[in-house]
Amino acid sequence: MRDLSENHRWLSINTATVRKAHGQDVPLAAIFDACARKGIRAVSPWRDQVAAMGLKQAALAIQSLGLELSGYCRGGLYPAVDAAGLQAHIDDNKRAVDEACTLGAPCLVIMAGGLPGALVGGKAQHPQSKDMPRARAQAAEGMAATLAYAKSCGLPLAIEPLHPMFAADRCNINTLEQALDLCDQLDPAHSGAIGIAVDCYHVWWDPKLEQQIARIGPKRLLAFHVCDWMVPTTDMLNDRGMMGDGVIEIPSIREMVEAQGFAGYCEAEIFSTAWWNRSTQEILDACIARVKTAV
Ligand code: ZN
């Protein structure tokens, strides 16, 4: 297991972690600059932030600041009420693949989607269908189509299982086992073209955690996201904790993924209204401190 206590060379900042400061949106260019000034070597940006900055400008900034990417957030959200809707989502995922390649991302993170029509403009609402098996089949179909395209560009897809509390609106792939079954189905040769993003927040509770992480293997372990689970949790989406403030034994999960050969970035991904009310400096300083002591 790597020693992270000396420096923060293996810290990556998911740009959602610092998308706001003092409650106000922070432009992606300012986030990149702030990370570079703190000696943070990698980031994982979001599509909406990249679109606001401009894809070319974002790629240039990443290059000129010498930043690496630990991922690109995100593709997925496949389920739809009809075939045309599913195809539109697949087309959008192909655009996400292109963007990830332009930015030099090592993988595109895939959040499968929940029930059709349950997430509009990032907000949850009553879905257009309650057929979960069909929604899951559509997610698999969408991923297969995206995978065929991503392979032609050499970009791996990282399926991120989300905590079951998000099954209806955001992601109907809710355990590592389910995600790995899908990897086996879509890529029986274990080529690494499709793998897993392990996010501590979403998988820490799983009784099969150790068993399923052991099943991932080095080729399929594409990203490792860290934050903490607060007790009590006051908001399903935006009350994630800074590493060390909650109940997740993050180092033990890191030990499991590193035992599989993972040697990449620990990506701090913290959606938190409480942290977004602080300054960018404070948030980044806390991530730097905690990656050394609590990851
Ligand atoms: Zn994540």
Coordinates of C-alpha atoms and ligand atoms in Angstrom, one line a residue:
M1 CA 0.0 0.0 0.0
R2 CA 1.4 3.4 -0.9
D3 CA 2.4 5.9 1.8
L4 CA 0.3 9.0 1.1
S5 CA 1.4 10.8 4.3
E6 CA 4.4 12.7 2.9
N7 CA 2.8 14.7 0.1
H8 CA -0.3 15.0 -2.1
R9 CA 1.1 13.8 -5.3
W10 CA -1.7 11.2 -5.6
L11 CA -4.5 13.6 -4.9
S12 CA -6.8 14.5 -7.8
I13 CA -9.6 17.1 -7.4
N14 CA -13.0 16.3 -8.9
T15 CA -14.0 19.8 -10.0
A16 CA -17.5 19.4 -8.4
T17 CA -15.7 19.6 -5.1
V18 CA -14.8 23.2 -5.7
R19 CA -17.6 24.1 -8.2
K20 CA -18.8 26.7 -5.7
A21 CA -17.1 29.0 -3.1
H22 CA -19.0 31.1 -0.7
G23 CA -22.1 29.7 -2.3
Q24 CA -21.3 31.1 -5.7
D25 CA -20.3 29.2 -8.9
V26 CA -16.5 29.2 -9.6
P27 CA -15.5 29.1 -13.3
L28 CA -13.5 26.1 -14.3
A29 CA -10.5 28.2 -15.4
A30 CA -10.2 29.5 -11.8
I31 CA -10.5 25.9 -10.5
F32 CA -7.7 24.7 -12.7
D33 CA -5.5 27.7 -11.7
A34 CA -6.2 27.2 -8.0
C35 CA -5.4 23.4 -8.2
A36 CA -2.2 24.1 -10.1
R37 CA -1.1 26.7 -7.6
K38 CA -1.5 24.2 -4.8
G39 CA 0.7 21.7 -6.5
I40 CA -2.3 19.4 -7.2
R41 CA -1.4 17.3 -10.3
A42 CA -4.7 16.0 -11.5
V43 CA -8.3 17.0 -11.9
S44 CA -11.5 15.4 -13.1
P45 CA -13.8 18.0 -14.7
W46 CA -17.5 17.9 -15.4
R47 CA -19.1 18.3 -18.8
D48 CA -21.2 21.3 -17.9
Q49 CA -18.2 23.1 -16.6
V50 CA -16.2 22.3 -19.7
A51 CA -19.0 23.4 -21.9
A52 CA -19.2 26.7 -20.1
M53 CA -15.4 27.3 -20.4
G54 CA -15.2 25.9 -24.0
L55 CA -13.8 22.5 -24.8
K56 CA -10.7 23.9 -26.6
Q57 CA -9.9 26.4 -23.9
A58 CA -10.3 23.8 -21.3
A59 CA -7.9 21.4 -23.1
L60 CA -5.4 24.2 -23.6
A61 CA -5.5 25.2 -19.9
I62 CA -5.1 21.7 -18.8
Q63 CA -2.0 21.3 -21.1
S64 CA -0.4 24.7 -20.2
L65 CA -0.8 24.1 -16.5
G66 CA 0.6 20.6 -16.7
L67 CA -2.4 19.0 -15.2
E68 CA -3.4 15.4 -15.7
L69 CA -6.9 14.1 -15.7
S70 CA -8.1 11.2 -13.5
G71 CA -11.4 11.0 -15.4
Y72 CA -14.1 12.9 -17.2
C73 CA -17.6 13.3 -15.6
R74 CA -19.6 12.0 -17.1
G75 CA -21.6 9.9 -19.6
G76 CA -24.5 7.6 -19.1
L77 CA -28.1 8.5 -18.2
Y78 CA -29.4 6.1 -20.9
P79 CA -32.9 5.1 -20.0
A80 CA -35.7 6.6 -22.0
V81 CA -39.4 6.0 -22.7
D82 CA -38.8 5.0 -26.3
A83 CA -36.1 3.9 -28.8
A84 CA -35.6 7.4 -30.2
G85 CA -34.9 8.7 -26.6
L86 CA -32.4 6.0 -26.0
Q87 CA -30.6 6.7 -29.3
A88 CA -30.5 10.4 -28.4
H89 CA -28.8 9.5 -25.1
I90 CA -26.3 7.2 -26.9
D91 CA -25.5 10.0 -29.4
D92 CA -24.9 12.4 -26.4
N93 CA -22.5 9.8 -24.9
K94 CA -20.6 9.6 -28.1
R95 CA -20.1 13.4 -27.9
A96 CA -18.9 12.9 -24.3
V97 CA -16.4 10.3 -25.5
D98 CA -15.1 12.8 -28.1
E99 CA -14.7 15.5 -25.4
A100 CA -12.9 13.1 -23.0
C101 CA -10.4 12.3 -25.8
T102 CA -9.9 16.0 -26.6
L103 CA -9.2 16.7 -22.9
G104 CA -6.8 13.7 -22.6
A105 CA -8.9 11.9 -20.0
P106 CA -7.9 8.3 -19.1
C107 CA -11.6 7.3 -18.9
L108 CA -15.2 8.5 -19.2
V109 CA -17.1 7.9 -16.0
I110 CA -20.5 6.4 -16.7
M111 CA -23.5 6.9 -14.5
A112 CA -26.1 4.6 -15.9
G113 CA -29.2 6.6 -15.2
G114 CA -32.3 5.6 -13.2
L115 CA -35.9 5.3 -14.5
P116 CA -36.8 7.2 -17.7
G117 CA -37.4 10.9 -17.3
A118 CA -36.5 10.8 -13.6
L119 CA -33.7 13.3 -13.9
V120 CA -34.2 16.6 -15.8
G121 CA -31.6 19.3 -15.7
G122 CA -29.9 17.6 -12.8
K123 CA -33.1 17.6 -10.7
A124 CA -35.1 14.5 -9.7
Q125 CA -38.7 14.3 -10.6
H126 CA -41.4 11.6 -10.9
P127 CA -40.3 9.2 -13.8
Q128 CA -42.2 8.4 -17.0
S129 CA -42.0 4.7 -16.3
K130 CA -41.6 2.5 -13.2
D131 CA -40.1 -0.5 -15.2
M132 CA -36.8 -0.9 -13.5
P133 CA -35.8 -4.1 -15.4
R134 CA -36.3 -2.4 -18.7
A135 CA -34.4 0.7 -17.5
R136 CA -31.5 -1.5 -16.6
A137 CA -31.7 -3.3 -19.9
Q138 CA -31.5 0.1 -21.7
A139 CA -28.5 1.1 -19.6
A140 CA -26.8 -2.1 -20.7
E141 CA -27.8 -1.4 -24.4
G142 CA -26.6 2.2 -24.2
M143 CA -23.3 1.2 -22.7
A144 CA -22.7 -1.4 -25.3
A145 CA -23.2 1.2 -28.1
T146 CA -21.0 3.7 -26.3
L147 CA -18.4 1.1 -25.7
A148 CA -18.2 0.2 -29.4
Y149 CA -17.6 3.9 -30.2
A150 CA -15.2 4.5 -27.3
K151 CA -13.1 1.5 -28.4
S152 CA -12.6 3.1 -31.8
C153 CA -11.1 6.1 -30.0
G154 CA -9.2 4.0 -27.4
L155 CA -11.0 5.5 -24.5
P156 CA -12.0 3.2 -21.6
L157 CA -15.4 3.5 -20.0
A158 CA -15.6 3.5 -16.2
I159 CA -19.0 2.3 -14.8
E160 CA -19.6 3.9 -11.5
P161 CA -22.1 2.0 -9.3
L162 CA -24.1 4.4 -7.2
H163 CA -25.6 3.9 -3.7
P164 CA -29.1 2.3 -4.0
M165 CA -30.7 5.6 -2.8
F166 CA -30.1 6.9 -6.3
A167 CA -31.6 3.9 -8.2
A168 CA -34.7 5.8 -9.2
D169 CA -33.2 9.0 -10.5
R170 CA -29.5 8.7 -11.2
C171 CA -28.1 5.2 -11.5
N172 CA -29.8 1.8 -11.6
I173 CA -26.4 0.1 -11.3
N174 CA -26.0 0.0 -7.5
T175 CA -23.4 -2.5 -6.5
L176 CA -19.9 -3.5 -7.7
E177 CA -21.3 -7.0 -8.4
Q178 CA -23.9 -5.6 -10.7
A179 CA -21.3 -3.4 -12.5
L180 CA -18.8 -6.2 -12.8
D181 CA -21.5 -8.6 -14.2
L182 CA -22.1 -5.9 -16.9
C183 CA -18.4 -5.6 -17.6
D184 CA -18.2 -9.4 -18.0
Q185 CA -21.2 -9.3 -20.4
L186 CA -19.9 -6.4 -22.5
D187 CA -16.2 -7.3 -22.4
P188 CA -15.8 -11.0 -21.7
A189 CA -12.1 -10.8 -22.7
H190 CA -11.4 -8.4 -19.8
S191 CA -9.6 -6.1 -22.3
G192 CA -9.9 -3.0 -20.0
A193 CA -12.1 -1.2 -22.5
I194 CA -14.7 -1.1 -19.9
G195 CA -14.1 -1.1 -16.1
I196 CA -15.1 0.4 -12.8
A197 CA -14.9 3.7 -10.9
V198 CA -14.8 2.7 -7.3
D199 CA -16.4 5.5 -5.2
C200 CA -16.1 4.9 -1.5
Y201 CA -19.3 6.9 -0.9
H202 CA -21.3 4.5 -2.9
V203 CA -19.8 1.1 -2.0
W204 CA -18.6 1.3 1.5
W205 CA -21.7 -0.3 3.0
D206 CA -21.7 -3.3 0.7
P207 CA -21.3 -6.7 2.5
K208 CA -19.6 -7.9 -0.6
L209 CA -17.2 -5.0 -0.9
E210 CA -13.9 -6.9 -0.4
Q211 CA -15.0 -9.9 -2.5
Q212 CA -16.1 -7.7 -5.4
I213 CA -13.1 -5.4 -5.3
A214 CA -11.0 -8.6 -5.5
R215 CA -12.9 -9.5 -8.6
I216 CA -12.1 -6.2 -10.4
G217 CA -8.5 -6.9 -11.2
P218 CA -6.0 -4.3 -12.4
K219 CA -7.2 -3.8 -16.0
R220 CA -10.7 -2.9 -14.9
L221 CA -9.9 -0.6 -12.0
L222 CA -10.1 2.7 -13.7
A223 CA -10.8 5.3 -11.0
F224 CA -10.9 5.7 -7.2
H225 CA -13.1 8.4 -5.7
V226 CA -13.0 9.4 -2.1
C227 CA -15.1 11.4 0.3
D228 CA -17.0 10.4 3.5
W229 CA -20.4 9.4 4.7
M230 CA -21.8 11.7 7.3
V231 CA -24.0 10.5 10.2
P232 CA -26.5 12.0 10.1
T233 CA -26.7 12.7 6.4
T234 CA -29.0 15.7 5.9
D235 CA -29.1 15.7 2.1
M236 CA -29.0 12.7 -0.3
L237 CA -26.9 14.5 -2.9
N238 CA -25.1 17.4 -1.3
D239 CA -24.0 16.4 2.2
R240 CA -20.9 14.4 1.5
G241 CA -18.2 14.6 4.0
M242 CA -14.5 15.6 3.8
M243 CA -12.4 12.4 4.1
G244 CA -12.0 11.6 7.8
D245 CA -15.2 13.4 9.0
G246 CA -17.6 10.5 8.5
V247 CA -17.8 6.7 9.0
I248 CA -16.0 5.2 6.0
E249 CA -12.8 3.4 6.6
I250 CA -11.2 4.9 3.5
P251 CA -7.7 3.6 4.0
S252 CA -9.0 0.0 4.2
I253 CA -10.8 0.5 0.9
R254 CA -7.7 2.0 -0.6
E255 CA -5.8 -1.0 0.6
M256 CA -8.3 -3.3 -1.2
V257 CA -8.0 -1.4 -4.5
E258 CA -4.2 -1.2 -4.3
A259 CA -4.0 -4.9 -3.6
Q260 CA -5.6 -5.2 -7.1
G261 CA -2.7 -3.2 -8.6
F262 CA -4.4 0.2 -8.6
A263 CA -1.7 2.9 -8.5
G264 CA -3.6 5.9 -9.8
Y265 CA -5.1 9.1 -8.3
C266 CA -7.3 9.3 -5.2
E267 CA -9.9 11.6 -6.6
A268 CA -11.6 13.8 -4.0
E269 CA -15.3 14.1 -5.0
I270 CA -17.3 16.0 -2.4
F271 CA -20.7 17.4 -3.2
S272 CA -21.3 19.4 -0.1
T273 CA -23.3 22.6 0.4
A274 CA -21.5 23.1 3.7
W275 CA -18.0 23.0 2.0
W276 CA -19.3 25.0 -1.0
N277 CA -20.0 27.8 1.5
R278 CA -16.3 28.1 2.2
S279 CA -13.5 29.4 0.0
T280 CA -11.8 27.4 -2.8
Q281 CA -8.5 27.7 -0.8
E282 CA -10.1 26.2 2.3
I283 CA -11.6 23.3 0.4
L284 CA -8.4 22.5 -1.4
D285 CA -6.3 22.8 1.7
A286 CA -8.6 20.4 3.5
C287 CA -8.4 17.9 0.7
I288 CA -4.6 18.2 0.7
A289 CA -4.4 17.7 4.5
R290 CA -6.9 14.8 4.6
V291 CA -5.4 12.8 1.7
K292 CA -2.3 12.5 3.9
T293 CA -4.2 11.5 7.1
A294 CA -7.5 10.0 6.2
V295 CA -7.1 8.3 2.8
Ligands
ZN1 ZN -17.7 9.3 -7.8

